[in-house]
Amino acid sequence: MRATLIATLSAAGFLILAGCQTTPEDQQAAAAGVEDRSKPGAGKPGAQAQPVERPKIAAVDVTSGRKDAASALKDPASILSKRNIYFEYDKFDVKEEYRPVVEAHAKYLRENPNARMLIQGSADERGSREYNVALGQRRSDNVKKVLMLLGAREAQVESVSLGEEKPACSEHNEECWAKNRRGEMLYSGEF
Amino acid sequence: MTFLPKEMRFLLGVVLCLAAASAGAQLSIEITGAGAQRTPIAVVPFTGEQGVGTSLTAIVRADLERSGLFRGLEVPALSPHPNENSPVSYGEWRSRLADALVVGSVAMSADGRYEVRFRVYDIVKQAPLGAIAYLFTKDNARAAAHRIADFVYEKLTGEKGVFSTQIAYVVKRGTTYELQIADADGERSQYLLRANEPIISPVWSPEGRRIAYVSFESKKPVVYVHHLSENKRQVVASFKGSNSAPAWSPDGKTIAVVLSVEGGSQIYLINSDGSGPRRRISNSPSIDTEPRYSTDGKWLYFTSDRGGSPQIYRMSATGGEPQRVTFRGSYNVSPRPSPDGRVLAYVTRDGGKFQVALLDLSNQQVQVITDSDRDESPSFAPNGRMILLATVRGGRGVLSAVSSDGRIRQNLPYSGGDVREPAWGPFNE
């Protein structure tokens, strides 16, 4: 039953994946890129230099494109720098407000097939340590499910739990506990 | 060769030789409550024990008092100082209000070891209860004293003492975590593992030579088995996802663990030497965790939220339909069957307080035996008399022990950091 459900969700994920790979935005972005490169030559004199420079510029674009994607993970201005999903008490669903963050990371994983992600789920300090490991796992599993529905592959994502062992905040109050009920998305080299 | 009592046994190197050095800070015990009737006992300083450099009788007395069942009497200077061969004046000891008496002596043996010989008397019944001799090296004087206390305890109560057993626990200092083991009195602590990531859920193998635990050193929970005498360890569960909550089968061959490899948290069995495939034995869309074998090995108690809130269930140790075990309250976790199988200790939440409760499995009576706010990780002494647990006092993690009837509580303050995750080891030998 559970296996069937996961299979269904995965299938849905692949459909979305297939859909996402040919999104109009992507096509527009690609078209815009081509257009940009041709603009200087088209709009200005000295267009004869263009055939020589063009392949070189294209190569630089590809490299800088990759660099941009990786550095976007750390760039505070990029949504990809956001890694934490916070959860309500005794709740495990990824709230609507975190949808854009998870979607951005799913897109990154789709576009970077070699990227690997570890999702560490956490619980607040109340109660049994081992039960809290299970609660943190339920949170990270749910983040993983959403990522996979959005096209990330199973081999790219591992969901684990830190239970209550690595609190982001160490006070014993609700404000702190809310910060500790989280799922944190980390890429290779970050954990 | 001098005559020795019939029950004579030798005590040789009872302490595991671990490479790890002592962390320095020791647990020290303070008793805050005591049983209503404690048997007054006179432990007369053994003749010749000054030569050992460790007061055996002071340790014996402290051990007996720590059980909550005995009160050590101050023994006046006696002339002649009695030993195990002296005639006993029952009337004289009765007038000193002693119900029990221990007398003995220590002598250096030919090979440089010490030999302690002692006798236990029931003063009320005016009867000798037994005598024994132990051989020990100077380094093992504390272990010898614990053996003496075990002998005295067993003669006077009819059940085995746990003074020679060991405990394991985790100490957190800043961002450093240590899995330590110590004598049951908190002395002679040493660490097995020091890490910069958390360590949780240590459990002793039934024969006491291995400890399974969960370490987060690879940024996720992984289950290890540590072999104490060789001070080496092996990974036994490191599947994709989380690996946690190890529990030994009574024969030491199998470890029940909780894995998330197929999604969720489910209970699996693995071989304790890490060989062979994993066998899934719980099958639910809910959380199934914290497995613990019953002493007879037939049942696995575990925590599950299949009914909507975390409750304790049990199923056959080979898998099968679970039965719900706890019904009162909305949060019952961390099942720990007692060594005799009659009682289940667990943690219950009541009004935001987490306390240790005992469920009598024969009549379903529940008794909450602690009164703090954050009691967790209960662990039975191998004789079932005491339960070691973790609690928080003054914002700090400390260990505490409570008698199984809830009447005696001892705190084990530790100066070296936050202490948690206690596990009481089995009887040794």
XYZ file of C-alpha atoms in Angstrom, chain B residues 88-251:
164
model
C 31.533 -12.721 68.022
C 29.747 -11.267 71.002
C 26.204 -11.006 69.638
C 24.953 -9.251 72.770
C 27.651 -6.598 72.526
C 26.808 -5.839 68.861
C 23.107 -5.878 69.664
C 23.734 -3.212 72.307
C 25.421 -1.136 69.592
C 22.131 -1.453 67.642
C 23.688 -3.463 64.831
C 21.467 -5.936 63.000
C 24.342 -7.172 60.869
C 28.113 -7.325 61.170
C 31.033 -7.656 58.772
C 34.544 -8.390 60.054
C 37.656 -9.333 58.154
C 41.316 -8.880 57.425
C 43.647 -8.127 54.545
C 47.093 -9.683 54.103
C 49.709 -9.579 51.392
C 49.957 -12.941 49.627
C 53.206 -14.512 48.457
C 52.867 -13.224 44.887
C 52.390 -9.594 45.942
C 48.637 -9.551 45.624
C 46.358 -8.903 48.540
C 44.078 -11.423 50.111
C 40.956 -10.253 51.891
C 39.002 -12.647 54.115
C 35.798 -11.714 55.865
C 32.647 -13.010 57.539
C 29.071 -11.767 57.635
C 26.867 -12.216 60.717
C 23.190 -11.792 61.375
C 23.260 -10.264 64.847
C 19.508 -10.490 65.401
C 19.370 -14.194 64.583
C 22.789 -14.706 66.177
C 24.038 -16.625 63.165
C 27.036 -16.507 60.835
C 25.815 -16.011 57.241
C 28.958 -16.823 55.320
C 32.585 -16.110 54.671
C 34.721 -15.694 51.604
C 38.199 -14.670 50.491
C 39.274 -12.706 47.454
C 42.668 -12.110 45.900
C 43.266 -8.782 44.197
C 45.988 -6.484 42.999
C 46.344 -2.974 44.401
C 44.854 -1.530 41.195
C 41.729 -3.586 41.690
C 41.078 -2.689 45.324
C 37.830 -0.872 44.468
C 36.620 -3.842 42.429
C 37.427 -6.122 45.370
C 35.452 -3.878 47.721
C 32.445 -3.981 45.356
C 32.671 -7.790 45.333
C 32.669 -7.793 49.120
C 29.615 -5.519 49.143
C 27.859 -7.821 46.647
C 28.559 -10.827 48.884
C 27.293 -9.048 52.011
C 24.217 -7.740 50.167
C 23.320 -11.169 48.846
C 23.747 -12.840 52.252
C 21.520 -10.266 53.921
C 18.834 -9.740 51.273
C 18.805 -13.014 49.377
C 19.272 -11.291 46.041
C 22.314 -10.479 43.973
C 24.061 -7.160 44.499
C 24.926 -4.863 41.619
C 27.917 -3.065 43.132
C 30.371 -4.804 40.811
C 28.437 -3.889 37.705
C 29.240 -1.007 35.406
C 27.238 1.802 33.882
C 27.606 3.577 30.559
C 26.481 7.109 29.846
C 27.178 10.049 27.568
C 28.822 13.273 28.703
C 28.505 16.460 26.667
C 31.040 19.206 27.303
C 30.657 22.116 24.917
C 30.689 20.480 21.506
C 32.509 17.354 22.681
C 30.666 14.132 23.402
C 32.078 11.185 25.313
C 30.636 7.732 25.769
C 31.950 6.736 29.176
C 31.760 3.673 31.350
C 32.235 3.656 35.110
C 31.684 1.448 38.125
C 28.099 1.436 39.374
C 29.160 3.972 42.031
C 30.348 6.363 39.320
C 34.035 5.878 40.130
C 36.802 4.840 37.746
C 35.182 6.432 34.719
C 36.847 6.129 31.353
C 35.733 6.954 27.872
C 35.156 4.568 25.020
C 34.502 7.154 22.375
C 35.078 10.875 22.119
C 33.448 12.707 19.213
C 32.481 16.150 18.022
C 29.012 14.948 17.130
C 26.305 13.521 19.410
C 26.267 9.980 20.770
C 22.996 8.469 21.994
C 21.324 5.214 22.998
C 24.162 3.102 24.417
C 23.061 -0.438 25.320
C 25.103 -3.246 26.863
C 25.219 -6.644 25.266
C 23.861 -9.397 27.543
C 27.334 -10.688 28.442
C 28.645 -7.169 29.072
C 31.584 -7.227 26.678
C 30.041 -5.062 23.968
C 28.112 -1.821 23.840
C 25.963 -0.799 20.887
C 25.312 2.904 20.415
C 24.282 5.536 17.899
C 26.902 8.042 16.772
C 26.247 11.064 14.564
C 29.899 11.468 13.587
C 29.053 10.958 9.906
C 26.355 13.670 10.124
C 23.589 11.121 10.445
C 22.751 8.418 12.963
C 24.756 5.219 12.484
C 24.755 2.189 14.810
C 28.089 0.872 16.079
C 29.075 -2.066 18.266
C 32.056 -1.372 20.500
C 34.084 -4.333 21.801
C 35.254 -3.287 25.238
C 38.220 -5.583 25.811
C 39.783 -4.814 22.442
C 38.570 -1.222 22.488
C 37.610 -1.470 18.843
C 34.313 -0.898 17.170
C 32.437 -1.778 14.024
C 29.571 -0.284 12.081
C 26.574 -2.622 12.224
C 23.892 -0.432 10.642
C 24.689 2.367 8.211
C 21.951 2.179 5.632
C 20.733 5.132 3.627
C 18.777 7.391 5.956
C 18.816 7.099 9.751
C 20.004 4.117 11.797
C 19.161 4.204 15.480
C 17.630 2.720 18.658
C 19.692 -0.489 18.991
C 18.491 -3.252 21.352
C 20.234 -6.571 22.037
C 18.459 -9.898 21.906
C 19.022 -11.896 25.132
C 21.398 -14.281 23.328
